[in-house]
PDB file of C-alpha atoms and ligand atoms in Angstrom:
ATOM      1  CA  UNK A  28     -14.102  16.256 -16.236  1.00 98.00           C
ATOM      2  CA  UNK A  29     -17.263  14.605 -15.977  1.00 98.00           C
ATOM      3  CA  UNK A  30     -18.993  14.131 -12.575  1.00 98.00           C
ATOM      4  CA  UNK A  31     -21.208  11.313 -12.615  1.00 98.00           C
ATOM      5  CA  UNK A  32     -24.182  10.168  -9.675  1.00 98.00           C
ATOM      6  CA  UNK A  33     -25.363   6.919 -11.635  1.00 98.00           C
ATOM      7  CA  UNK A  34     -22.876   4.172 -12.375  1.00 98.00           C
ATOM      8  CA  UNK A  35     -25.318   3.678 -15.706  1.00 98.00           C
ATOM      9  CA  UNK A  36     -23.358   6.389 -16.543  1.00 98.00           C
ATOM     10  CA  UNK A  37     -19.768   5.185 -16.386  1.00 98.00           C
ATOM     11  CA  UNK A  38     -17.772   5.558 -19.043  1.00 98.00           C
ATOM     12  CA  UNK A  39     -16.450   2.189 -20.735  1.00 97.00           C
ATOM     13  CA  UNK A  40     -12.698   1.588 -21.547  1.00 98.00           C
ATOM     14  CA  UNK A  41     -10.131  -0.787 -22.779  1.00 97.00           C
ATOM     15  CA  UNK A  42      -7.613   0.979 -20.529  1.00 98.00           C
ATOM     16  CA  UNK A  43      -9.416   2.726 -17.232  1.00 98.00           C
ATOM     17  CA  UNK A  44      -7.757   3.696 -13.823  1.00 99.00           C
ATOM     18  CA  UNK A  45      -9.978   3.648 -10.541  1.00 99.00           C
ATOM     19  CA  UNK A  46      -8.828   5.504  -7.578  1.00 99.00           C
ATOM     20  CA  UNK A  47     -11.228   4.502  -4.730  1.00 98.00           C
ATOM     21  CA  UNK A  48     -11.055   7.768  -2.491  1.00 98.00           C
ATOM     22  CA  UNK A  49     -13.666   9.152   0.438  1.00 98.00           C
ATOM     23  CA  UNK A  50     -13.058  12.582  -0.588  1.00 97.00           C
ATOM     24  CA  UNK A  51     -11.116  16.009   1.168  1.00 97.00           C
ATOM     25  CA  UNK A  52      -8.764  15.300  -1.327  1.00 98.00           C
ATOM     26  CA  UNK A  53      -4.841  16.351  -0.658  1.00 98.00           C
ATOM     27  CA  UNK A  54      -1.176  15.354  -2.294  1.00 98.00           C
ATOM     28  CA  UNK A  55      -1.867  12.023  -1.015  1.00 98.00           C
ATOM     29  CA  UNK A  56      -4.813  11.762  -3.504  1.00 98.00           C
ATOM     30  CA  UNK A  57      -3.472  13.522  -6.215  1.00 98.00           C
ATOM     31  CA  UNK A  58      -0.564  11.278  -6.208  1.00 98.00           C
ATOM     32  CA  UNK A  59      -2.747   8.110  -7.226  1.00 98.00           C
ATOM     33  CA  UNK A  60      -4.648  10.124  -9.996  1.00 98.00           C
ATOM     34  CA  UNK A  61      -1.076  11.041 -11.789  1.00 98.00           C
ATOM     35  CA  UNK A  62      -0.179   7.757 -10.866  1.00 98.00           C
ATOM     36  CA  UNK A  63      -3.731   6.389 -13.035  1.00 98.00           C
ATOM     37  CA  UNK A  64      -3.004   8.962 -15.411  1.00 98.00           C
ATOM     38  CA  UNK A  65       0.026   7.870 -16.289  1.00 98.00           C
ATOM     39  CA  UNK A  66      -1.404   4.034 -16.578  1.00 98.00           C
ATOM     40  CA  UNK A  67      -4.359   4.340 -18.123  1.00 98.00           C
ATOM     41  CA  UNK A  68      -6.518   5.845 -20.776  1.00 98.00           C
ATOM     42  CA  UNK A  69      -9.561   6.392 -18.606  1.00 98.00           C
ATOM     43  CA  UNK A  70      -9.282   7.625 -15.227  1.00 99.00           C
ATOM     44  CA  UNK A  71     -12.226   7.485 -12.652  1.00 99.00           C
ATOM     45  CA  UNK A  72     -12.161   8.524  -9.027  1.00 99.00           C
ATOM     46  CA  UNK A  73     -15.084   7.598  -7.111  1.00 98.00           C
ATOM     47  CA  UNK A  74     -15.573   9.507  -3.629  1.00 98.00           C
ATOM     48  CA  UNK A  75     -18.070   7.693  -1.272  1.00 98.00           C
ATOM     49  CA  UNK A  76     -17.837   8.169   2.489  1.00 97.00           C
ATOM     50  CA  UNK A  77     -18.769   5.118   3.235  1.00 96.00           C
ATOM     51  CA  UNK A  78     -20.928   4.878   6.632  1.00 95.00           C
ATOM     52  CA  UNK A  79     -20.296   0.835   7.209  1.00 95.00           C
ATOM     53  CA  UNK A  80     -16.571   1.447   7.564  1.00 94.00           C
ATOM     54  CA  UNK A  81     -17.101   3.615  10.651  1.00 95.00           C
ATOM     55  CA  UNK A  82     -17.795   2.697  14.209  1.00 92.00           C
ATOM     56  CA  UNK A  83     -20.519   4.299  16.093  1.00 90.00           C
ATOM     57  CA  UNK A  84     -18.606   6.928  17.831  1.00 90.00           C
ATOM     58  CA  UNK A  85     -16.359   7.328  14.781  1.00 93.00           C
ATOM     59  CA  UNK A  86     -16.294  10.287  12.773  1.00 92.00           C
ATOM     60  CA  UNK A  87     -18.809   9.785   9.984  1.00 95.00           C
ATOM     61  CA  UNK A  88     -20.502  12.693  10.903  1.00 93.00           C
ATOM     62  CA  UNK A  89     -17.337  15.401  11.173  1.00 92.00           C
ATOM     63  CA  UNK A  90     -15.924  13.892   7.848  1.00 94.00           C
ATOM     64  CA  UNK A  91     -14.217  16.653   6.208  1.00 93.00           C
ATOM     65  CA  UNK A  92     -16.786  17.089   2.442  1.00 94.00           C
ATOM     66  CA  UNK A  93     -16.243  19.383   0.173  1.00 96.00           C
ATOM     67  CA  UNK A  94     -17.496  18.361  -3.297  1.00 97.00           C
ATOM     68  CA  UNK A  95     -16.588  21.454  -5.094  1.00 98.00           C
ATOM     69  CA  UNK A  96     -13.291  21.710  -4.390  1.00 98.00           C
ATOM     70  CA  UNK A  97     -12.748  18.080  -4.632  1.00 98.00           C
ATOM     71  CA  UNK A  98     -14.118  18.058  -7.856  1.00 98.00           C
ATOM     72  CA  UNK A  99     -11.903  20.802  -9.198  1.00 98.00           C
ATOM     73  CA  UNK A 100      -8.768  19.385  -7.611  1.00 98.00           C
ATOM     74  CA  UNK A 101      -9.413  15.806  -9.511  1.00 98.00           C
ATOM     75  CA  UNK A 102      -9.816  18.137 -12.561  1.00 98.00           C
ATOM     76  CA  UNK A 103      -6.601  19.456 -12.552  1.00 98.00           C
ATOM     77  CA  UNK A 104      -4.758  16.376 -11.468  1.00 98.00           C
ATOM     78  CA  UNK A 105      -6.336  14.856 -15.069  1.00 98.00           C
ATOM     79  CA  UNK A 106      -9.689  12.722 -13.788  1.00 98.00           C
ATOM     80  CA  UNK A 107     -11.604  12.170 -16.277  1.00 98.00           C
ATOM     81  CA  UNK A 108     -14.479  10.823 -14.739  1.00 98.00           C
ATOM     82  CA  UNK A 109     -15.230  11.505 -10.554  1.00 98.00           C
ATOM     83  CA  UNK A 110     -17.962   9.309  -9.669  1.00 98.00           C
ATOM     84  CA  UNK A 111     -20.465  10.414  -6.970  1.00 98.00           C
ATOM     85  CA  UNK A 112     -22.506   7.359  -5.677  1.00 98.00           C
ATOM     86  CA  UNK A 113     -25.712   7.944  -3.845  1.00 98.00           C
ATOM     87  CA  UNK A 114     -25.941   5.531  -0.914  1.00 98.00           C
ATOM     88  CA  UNK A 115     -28.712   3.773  -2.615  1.00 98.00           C
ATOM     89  CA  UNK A 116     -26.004   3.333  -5.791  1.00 98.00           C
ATOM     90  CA  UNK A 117     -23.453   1.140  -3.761  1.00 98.00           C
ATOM     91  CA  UNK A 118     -26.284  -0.197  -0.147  1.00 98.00           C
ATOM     92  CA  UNK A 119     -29.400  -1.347  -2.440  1.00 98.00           C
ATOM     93  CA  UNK A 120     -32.580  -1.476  -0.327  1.00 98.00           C
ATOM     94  CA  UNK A 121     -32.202  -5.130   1.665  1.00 98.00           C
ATOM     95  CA  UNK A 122     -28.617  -5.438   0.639  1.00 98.00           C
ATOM     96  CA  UNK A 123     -27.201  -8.267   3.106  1.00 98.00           C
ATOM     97  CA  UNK A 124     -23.964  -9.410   1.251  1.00 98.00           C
ATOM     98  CA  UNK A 125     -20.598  -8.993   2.553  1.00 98.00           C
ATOM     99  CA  UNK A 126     -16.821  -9.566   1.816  1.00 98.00           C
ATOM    100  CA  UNK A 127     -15.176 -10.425   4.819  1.00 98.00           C
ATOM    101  CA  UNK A 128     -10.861 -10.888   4.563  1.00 98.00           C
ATOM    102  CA  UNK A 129     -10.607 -12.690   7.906  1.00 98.00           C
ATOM    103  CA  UNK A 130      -7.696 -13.194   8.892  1.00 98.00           C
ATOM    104  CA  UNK A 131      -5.707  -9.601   7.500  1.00 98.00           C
ATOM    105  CA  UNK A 132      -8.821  -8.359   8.676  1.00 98.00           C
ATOM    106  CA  UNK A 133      -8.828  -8.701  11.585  1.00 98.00           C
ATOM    107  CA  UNK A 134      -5.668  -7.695  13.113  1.00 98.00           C
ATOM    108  CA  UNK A 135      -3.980  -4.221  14.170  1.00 98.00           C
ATOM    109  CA  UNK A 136      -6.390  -1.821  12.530  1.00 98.00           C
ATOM    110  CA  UNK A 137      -9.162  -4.484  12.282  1.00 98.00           C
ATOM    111  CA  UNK A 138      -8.435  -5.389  16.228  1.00 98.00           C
ATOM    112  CA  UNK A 139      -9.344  -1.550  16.832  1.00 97.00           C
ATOM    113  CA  UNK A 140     -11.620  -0.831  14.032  1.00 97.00           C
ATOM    114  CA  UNK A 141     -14.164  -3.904  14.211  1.00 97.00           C
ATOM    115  CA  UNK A 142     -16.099  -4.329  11.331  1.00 97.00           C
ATOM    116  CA  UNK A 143     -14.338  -1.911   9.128  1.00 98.00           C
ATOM    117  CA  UNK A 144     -12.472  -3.943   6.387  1.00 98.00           C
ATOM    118  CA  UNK A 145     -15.296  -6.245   5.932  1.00 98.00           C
ATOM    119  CA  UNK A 146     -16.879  -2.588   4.831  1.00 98.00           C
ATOM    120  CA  UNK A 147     -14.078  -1.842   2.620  1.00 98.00           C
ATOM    121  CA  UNK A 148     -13.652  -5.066   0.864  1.00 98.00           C
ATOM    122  CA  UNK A 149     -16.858  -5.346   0.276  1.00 98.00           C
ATOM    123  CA  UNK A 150     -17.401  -1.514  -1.181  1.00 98.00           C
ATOM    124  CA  UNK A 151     -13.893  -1.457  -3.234  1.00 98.00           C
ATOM    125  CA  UNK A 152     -15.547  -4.878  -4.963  1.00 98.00           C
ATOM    126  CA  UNK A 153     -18.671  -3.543  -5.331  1.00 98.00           C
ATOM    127  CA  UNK A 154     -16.912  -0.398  -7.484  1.00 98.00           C
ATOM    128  CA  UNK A 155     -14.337  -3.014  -9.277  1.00 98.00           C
ATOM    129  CA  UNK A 156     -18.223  -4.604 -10.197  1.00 98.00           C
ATOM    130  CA  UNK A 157     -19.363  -1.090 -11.170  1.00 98.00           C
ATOM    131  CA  UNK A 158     -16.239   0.246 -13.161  1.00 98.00           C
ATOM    132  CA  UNK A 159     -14.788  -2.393 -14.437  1.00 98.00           C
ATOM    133  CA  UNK A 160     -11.468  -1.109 -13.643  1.00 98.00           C
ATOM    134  CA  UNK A 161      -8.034  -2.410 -15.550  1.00 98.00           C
ATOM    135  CA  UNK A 162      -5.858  -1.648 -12.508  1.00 98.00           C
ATOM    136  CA  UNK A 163      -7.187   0.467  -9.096  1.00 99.00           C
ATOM    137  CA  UNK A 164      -4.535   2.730  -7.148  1.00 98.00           C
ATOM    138  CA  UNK A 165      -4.232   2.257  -3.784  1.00 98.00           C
ATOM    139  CA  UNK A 166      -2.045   4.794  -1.256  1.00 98.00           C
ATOM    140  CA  UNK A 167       1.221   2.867   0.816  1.00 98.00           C
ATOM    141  CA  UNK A 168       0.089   4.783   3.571  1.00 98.00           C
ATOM    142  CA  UNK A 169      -3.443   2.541   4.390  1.00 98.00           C
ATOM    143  CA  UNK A 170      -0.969  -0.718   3.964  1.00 98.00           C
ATOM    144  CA  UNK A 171      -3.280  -2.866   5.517  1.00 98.00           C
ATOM    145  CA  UNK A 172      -5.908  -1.706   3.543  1.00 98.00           C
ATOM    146  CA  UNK A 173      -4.139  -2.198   0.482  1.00 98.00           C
ATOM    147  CA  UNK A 174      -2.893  -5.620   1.812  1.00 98.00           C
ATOM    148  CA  UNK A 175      -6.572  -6.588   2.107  1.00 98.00           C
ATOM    149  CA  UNK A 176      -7.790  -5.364  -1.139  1.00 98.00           C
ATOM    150  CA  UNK A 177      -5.185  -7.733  -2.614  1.00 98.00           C
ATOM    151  CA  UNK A 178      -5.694 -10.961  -0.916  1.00 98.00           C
ATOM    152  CA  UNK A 179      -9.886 -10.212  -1.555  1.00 98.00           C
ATOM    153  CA  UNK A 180      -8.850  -9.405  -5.702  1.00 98.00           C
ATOM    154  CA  UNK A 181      -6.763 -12.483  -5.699  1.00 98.00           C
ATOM    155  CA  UNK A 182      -9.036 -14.857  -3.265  1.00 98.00           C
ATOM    156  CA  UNK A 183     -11.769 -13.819  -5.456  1.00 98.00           C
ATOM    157  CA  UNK A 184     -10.043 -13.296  -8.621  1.00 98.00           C
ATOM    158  CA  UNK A 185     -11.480 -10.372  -9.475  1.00 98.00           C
ATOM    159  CA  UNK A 186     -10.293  -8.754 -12.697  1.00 98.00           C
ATOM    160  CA  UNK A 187      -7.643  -5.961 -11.847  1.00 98.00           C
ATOM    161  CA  UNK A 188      -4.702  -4.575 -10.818  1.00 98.00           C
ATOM    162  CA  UNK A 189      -3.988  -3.730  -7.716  1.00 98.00           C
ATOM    163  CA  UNK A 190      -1.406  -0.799  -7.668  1.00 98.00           C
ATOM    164  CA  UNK A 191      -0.033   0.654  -4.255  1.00 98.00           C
ATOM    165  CA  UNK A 192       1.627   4.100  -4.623  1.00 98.00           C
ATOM    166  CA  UNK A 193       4.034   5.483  -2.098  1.00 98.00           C
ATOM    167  CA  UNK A 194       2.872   7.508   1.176  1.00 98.00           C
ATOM    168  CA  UNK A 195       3.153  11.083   0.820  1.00 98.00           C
ATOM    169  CA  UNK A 196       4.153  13.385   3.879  1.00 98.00           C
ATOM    170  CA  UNK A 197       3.556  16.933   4.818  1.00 97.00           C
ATOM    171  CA  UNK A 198       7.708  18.480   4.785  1.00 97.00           C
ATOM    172  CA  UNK A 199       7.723  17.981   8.422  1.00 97.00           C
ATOM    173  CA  UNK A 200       7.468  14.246   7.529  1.00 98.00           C
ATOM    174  CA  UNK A 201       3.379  13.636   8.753  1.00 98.00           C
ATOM    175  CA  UNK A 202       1.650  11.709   6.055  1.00 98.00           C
ATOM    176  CA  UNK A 203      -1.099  13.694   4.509  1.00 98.00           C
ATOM    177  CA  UNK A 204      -4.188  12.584   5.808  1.00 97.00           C
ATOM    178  CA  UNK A 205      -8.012  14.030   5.818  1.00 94.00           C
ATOM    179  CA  UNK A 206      -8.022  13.958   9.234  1.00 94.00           C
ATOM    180  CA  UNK A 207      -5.217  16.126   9.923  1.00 96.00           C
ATOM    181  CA  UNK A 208      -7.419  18.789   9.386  1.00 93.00           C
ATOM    182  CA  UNK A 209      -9.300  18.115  13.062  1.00 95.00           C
ATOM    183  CA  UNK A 210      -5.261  18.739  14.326  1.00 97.00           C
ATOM    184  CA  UNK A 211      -4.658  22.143  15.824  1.00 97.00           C
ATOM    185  CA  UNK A 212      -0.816  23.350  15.674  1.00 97.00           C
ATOM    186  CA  UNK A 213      -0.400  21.887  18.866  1.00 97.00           C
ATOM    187  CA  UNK A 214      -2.048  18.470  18.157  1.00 97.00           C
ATOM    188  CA  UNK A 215       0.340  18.463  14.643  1.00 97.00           C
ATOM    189  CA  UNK A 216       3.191  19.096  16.724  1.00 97.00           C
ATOM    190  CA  UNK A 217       2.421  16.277  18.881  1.00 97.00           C
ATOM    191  CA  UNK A 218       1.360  13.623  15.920  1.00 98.00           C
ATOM    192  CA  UNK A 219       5.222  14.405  14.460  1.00 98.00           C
ATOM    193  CA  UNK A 220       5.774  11.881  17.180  1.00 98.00           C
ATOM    194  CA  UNK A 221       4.311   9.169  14.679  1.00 98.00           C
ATOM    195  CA  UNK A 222       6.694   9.463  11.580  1.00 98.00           C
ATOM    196  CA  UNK A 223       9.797  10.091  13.646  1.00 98.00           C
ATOM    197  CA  UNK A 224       8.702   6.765  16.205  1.00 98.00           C
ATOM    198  CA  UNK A 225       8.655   4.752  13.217  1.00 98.00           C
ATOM    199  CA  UNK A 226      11.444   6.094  11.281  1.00 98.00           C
ATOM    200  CA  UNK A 227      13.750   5.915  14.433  1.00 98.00           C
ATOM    201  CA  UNK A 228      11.718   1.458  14.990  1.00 98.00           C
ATOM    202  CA  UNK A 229      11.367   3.355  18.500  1.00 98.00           C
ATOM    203  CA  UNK A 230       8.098   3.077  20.427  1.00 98.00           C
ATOM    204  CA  UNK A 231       9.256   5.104  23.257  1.00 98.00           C
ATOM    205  CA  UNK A 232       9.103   7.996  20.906  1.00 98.00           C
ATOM    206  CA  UNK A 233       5.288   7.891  21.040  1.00 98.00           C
ATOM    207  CA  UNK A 234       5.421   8.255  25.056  1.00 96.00           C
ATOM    208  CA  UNK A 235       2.505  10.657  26.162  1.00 93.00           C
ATOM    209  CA  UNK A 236       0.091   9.443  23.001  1.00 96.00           C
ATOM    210  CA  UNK A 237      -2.106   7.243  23.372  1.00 97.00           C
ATOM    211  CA  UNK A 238      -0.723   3.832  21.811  1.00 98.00           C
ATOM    212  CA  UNK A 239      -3.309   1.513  19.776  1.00 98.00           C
ATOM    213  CA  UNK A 240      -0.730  -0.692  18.493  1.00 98.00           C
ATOM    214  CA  UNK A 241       3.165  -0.225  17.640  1.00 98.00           C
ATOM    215  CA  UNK A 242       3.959  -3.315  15.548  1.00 98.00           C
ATOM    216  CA  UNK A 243       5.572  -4.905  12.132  1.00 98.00           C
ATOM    217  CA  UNK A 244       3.353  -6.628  10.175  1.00 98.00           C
ATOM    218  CA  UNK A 245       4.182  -9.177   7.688  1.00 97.00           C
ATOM    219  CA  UNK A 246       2.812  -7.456   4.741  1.00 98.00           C
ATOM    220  CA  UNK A 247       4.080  -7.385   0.885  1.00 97.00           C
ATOM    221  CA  UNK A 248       6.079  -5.302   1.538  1.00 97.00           C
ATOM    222  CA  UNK A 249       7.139  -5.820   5.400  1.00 98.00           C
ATOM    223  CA  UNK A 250       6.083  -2.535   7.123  1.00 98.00           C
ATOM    224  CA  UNK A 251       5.968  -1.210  10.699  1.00 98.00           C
ATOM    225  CA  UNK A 252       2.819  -0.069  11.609  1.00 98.00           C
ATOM    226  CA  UNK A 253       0.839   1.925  14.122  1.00 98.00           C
ATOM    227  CA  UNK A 254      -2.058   3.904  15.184  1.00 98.00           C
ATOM    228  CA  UNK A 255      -1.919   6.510  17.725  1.00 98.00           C
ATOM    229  CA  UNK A 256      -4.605   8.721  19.011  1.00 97.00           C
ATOM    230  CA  UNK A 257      -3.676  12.875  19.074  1.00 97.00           C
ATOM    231  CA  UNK A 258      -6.492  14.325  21.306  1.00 95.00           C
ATOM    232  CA  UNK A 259      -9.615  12.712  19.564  1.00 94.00           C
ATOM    233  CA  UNK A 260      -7.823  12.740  16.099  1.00 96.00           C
ATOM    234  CA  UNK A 261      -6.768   9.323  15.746  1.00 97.00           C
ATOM    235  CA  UNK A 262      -3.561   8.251  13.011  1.00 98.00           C
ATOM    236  CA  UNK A 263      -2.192   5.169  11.092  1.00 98.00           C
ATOM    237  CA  UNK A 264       1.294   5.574   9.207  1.00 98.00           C
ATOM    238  CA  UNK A 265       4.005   3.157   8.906  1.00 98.00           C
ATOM    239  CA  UNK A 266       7.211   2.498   6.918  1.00 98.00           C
ATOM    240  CA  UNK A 267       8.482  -0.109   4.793  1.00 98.00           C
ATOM    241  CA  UNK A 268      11.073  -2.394   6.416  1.00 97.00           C
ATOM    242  CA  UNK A 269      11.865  -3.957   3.211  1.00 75.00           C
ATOM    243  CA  UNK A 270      12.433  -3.544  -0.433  1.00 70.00           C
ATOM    244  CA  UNK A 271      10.693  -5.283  -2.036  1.00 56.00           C
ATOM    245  CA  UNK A 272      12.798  -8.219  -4.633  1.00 56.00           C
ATOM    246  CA  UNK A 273      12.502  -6.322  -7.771  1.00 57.00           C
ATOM    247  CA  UNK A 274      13.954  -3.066  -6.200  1.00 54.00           C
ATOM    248  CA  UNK A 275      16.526  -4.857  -4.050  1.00 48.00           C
ATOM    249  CA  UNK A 276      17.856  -6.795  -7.326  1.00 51.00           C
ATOM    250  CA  UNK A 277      17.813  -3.440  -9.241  1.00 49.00           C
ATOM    251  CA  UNK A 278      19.345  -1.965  -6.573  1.00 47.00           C
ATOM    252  CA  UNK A 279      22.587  -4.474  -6.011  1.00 43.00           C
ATOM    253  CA  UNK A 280      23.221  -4.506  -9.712  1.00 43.00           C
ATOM    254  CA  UNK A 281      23.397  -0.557  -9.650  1.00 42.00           C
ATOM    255  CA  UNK A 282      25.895  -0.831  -6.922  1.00 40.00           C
ATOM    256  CA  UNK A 283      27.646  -3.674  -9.027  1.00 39.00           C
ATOM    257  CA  UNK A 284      27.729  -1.110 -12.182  1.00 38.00           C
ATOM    258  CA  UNK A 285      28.756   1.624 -10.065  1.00 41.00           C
ATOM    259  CA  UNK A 286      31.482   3.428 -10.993  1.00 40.00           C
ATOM    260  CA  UNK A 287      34.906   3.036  -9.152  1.00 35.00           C
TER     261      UNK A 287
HETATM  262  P1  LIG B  24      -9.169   8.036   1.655  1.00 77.20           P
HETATM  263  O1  LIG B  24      -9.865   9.114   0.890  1.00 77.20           O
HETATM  264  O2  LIG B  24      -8.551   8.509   2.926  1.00 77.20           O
HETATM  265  O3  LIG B  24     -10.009   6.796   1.806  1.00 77.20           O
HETATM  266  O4  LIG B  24      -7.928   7.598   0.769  1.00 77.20           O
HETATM  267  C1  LIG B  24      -8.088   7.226  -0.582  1.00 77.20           C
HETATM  268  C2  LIG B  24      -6.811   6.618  -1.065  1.00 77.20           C
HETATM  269  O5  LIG B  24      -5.755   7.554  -0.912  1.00 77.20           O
HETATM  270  C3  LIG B  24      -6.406   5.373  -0.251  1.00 77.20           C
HETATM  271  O6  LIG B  24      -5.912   4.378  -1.139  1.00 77.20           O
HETATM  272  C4  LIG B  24      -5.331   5.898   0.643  1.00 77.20           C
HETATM  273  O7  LIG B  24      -4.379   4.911   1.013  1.00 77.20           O
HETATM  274  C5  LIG B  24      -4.687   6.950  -0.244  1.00 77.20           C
HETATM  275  N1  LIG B  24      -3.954   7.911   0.574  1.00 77.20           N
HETATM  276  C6  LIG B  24      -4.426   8.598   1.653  1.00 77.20           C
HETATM  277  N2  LIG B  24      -3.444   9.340   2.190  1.00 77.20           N
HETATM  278  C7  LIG B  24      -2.335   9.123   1.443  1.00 77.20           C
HETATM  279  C8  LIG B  24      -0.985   9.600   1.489  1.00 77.20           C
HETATM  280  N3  LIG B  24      -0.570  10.453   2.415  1.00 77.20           N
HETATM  281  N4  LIG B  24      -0.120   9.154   0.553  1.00 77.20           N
HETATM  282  C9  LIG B  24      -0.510   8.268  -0.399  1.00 77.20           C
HETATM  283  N5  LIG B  24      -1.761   7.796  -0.503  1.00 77.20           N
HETATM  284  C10 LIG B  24      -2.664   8.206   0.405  1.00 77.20           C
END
């Protein structure tokens, strides 16, 4: 695997895979790099913690980094390429332009997180600009993000394909996360609240955690979302109240086929 600091250095391809990450990479990740590896010839992962999508206050500066290990984890899960911007690579001196989504941008995690997808849309185009990406993998468990990355690519009609791989959860059903590493045992214990709350549709689960919203969003697919805060850790999951057509029509002909 080559690492690479200068997006001079990218590697062209008729068939390439992005997987936009910040790094401290776990299951989640390695999910979407099979996933690109599977898809494409050319697989790139950039990691870039990027400072405009946190909030003063927010954990920029605790962000779990580990570039070594990252590095060698994207290895094994077949990267070809991870891509390492400087801050200067992606924030050129004077850069003023941004992508703002406004309305999907603005509620649940936007409502709490001012600011922040306005930062993401505008870095995930400005590595779609640098990579030239056939299709970019996205994780099911940021569904808002992903929902905003896809109204942006198709507002904007920006070349690729937006592809949104399933959440994946620690056996004791928490979805992997970088920032369940601030948990301690007792703060894990406490977030399980999250997946069962939203498994069970029942709020009341998440009684004693502090709430930031609880709600269903009208997403592609439908999901229930929410964001709670576990000591200062705070989490987003939520689950699909939907199939979406394609499955649900593969699904009732399976039944129809079924064996009696
Ligand atoms: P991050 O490094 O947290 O910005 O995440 C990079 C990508 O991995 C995003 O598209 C996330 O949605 C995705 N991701 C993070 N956690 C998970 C998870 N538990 N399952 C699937 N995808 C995930």
């Amino acid at each position: 695997m080559k690492i690479v600091r200068s997006a001079a250095d990218l590697p062209r391809s008729d068939s390439l895979g992005l997987v936009p990450t910040m790094g401290a990479f776990h299951e989640g990740h390695l999910s979407l790099f099979r996933a690109a590896r599977a898809e494409n010839d050319t697989v790139v992962a950039s990691l870039f913690v990027n400072p405009a999508q946190f909030a003063r206050g927010e954990d920029l500066d605790h962000y779990p980094r580990d570039e070594q290990r990252d590095a060698q984890l994207a290895e094994e899960a077949g990267v070809d390429v991870l891509f390492l911007p400087p801050l200067e690579e992606i924030y050129p001196p004077g850069f003023q332009t941004w992508v703002e989504v406004e309305e999907l941008g603005s509620i649940l995690e936007g409502e709490h997180r001012p600011g922040h997808f306005r930062a993401v849309a505008t870095v995930c185009l400005k590595l779609f600009n640098l990579v030239h990406p056939d299709r970019a993998y996205f994780g099911q468990k940021d569904a808002q993000q992903a929902e905003v990355v896809k109204r942006m690519v198709g507002d904007l009609a920006v070349p690729v394909e937006i592809r949104v791989c399933p959440t994946v959860r620690d056996e004791d059903g928490l979805a992997l996360s970088s920032r369940n590493a601030y948990l301690s045992p007792e703060e894990h214990e406490a977030a399980l609240s999250l997946p069962r709350a939203l498994q069970a549709r029942d709020r009341s689960l998440l009684d004693g955690l502090e709430v930031d919203y609880f709600e269903e969003a009208d997403f592609d697919p439908r999901v229930l979302a929410a964001a709670v805060r576990v000591g200062s850790t705070r989490l987003i999951d939520n689950v699909i109240l939907e199939v979406p057509c394609q499955a649900s029509a593969w699904l009732g002909r399976a039944k129809k086929g079924d064996p009696q």
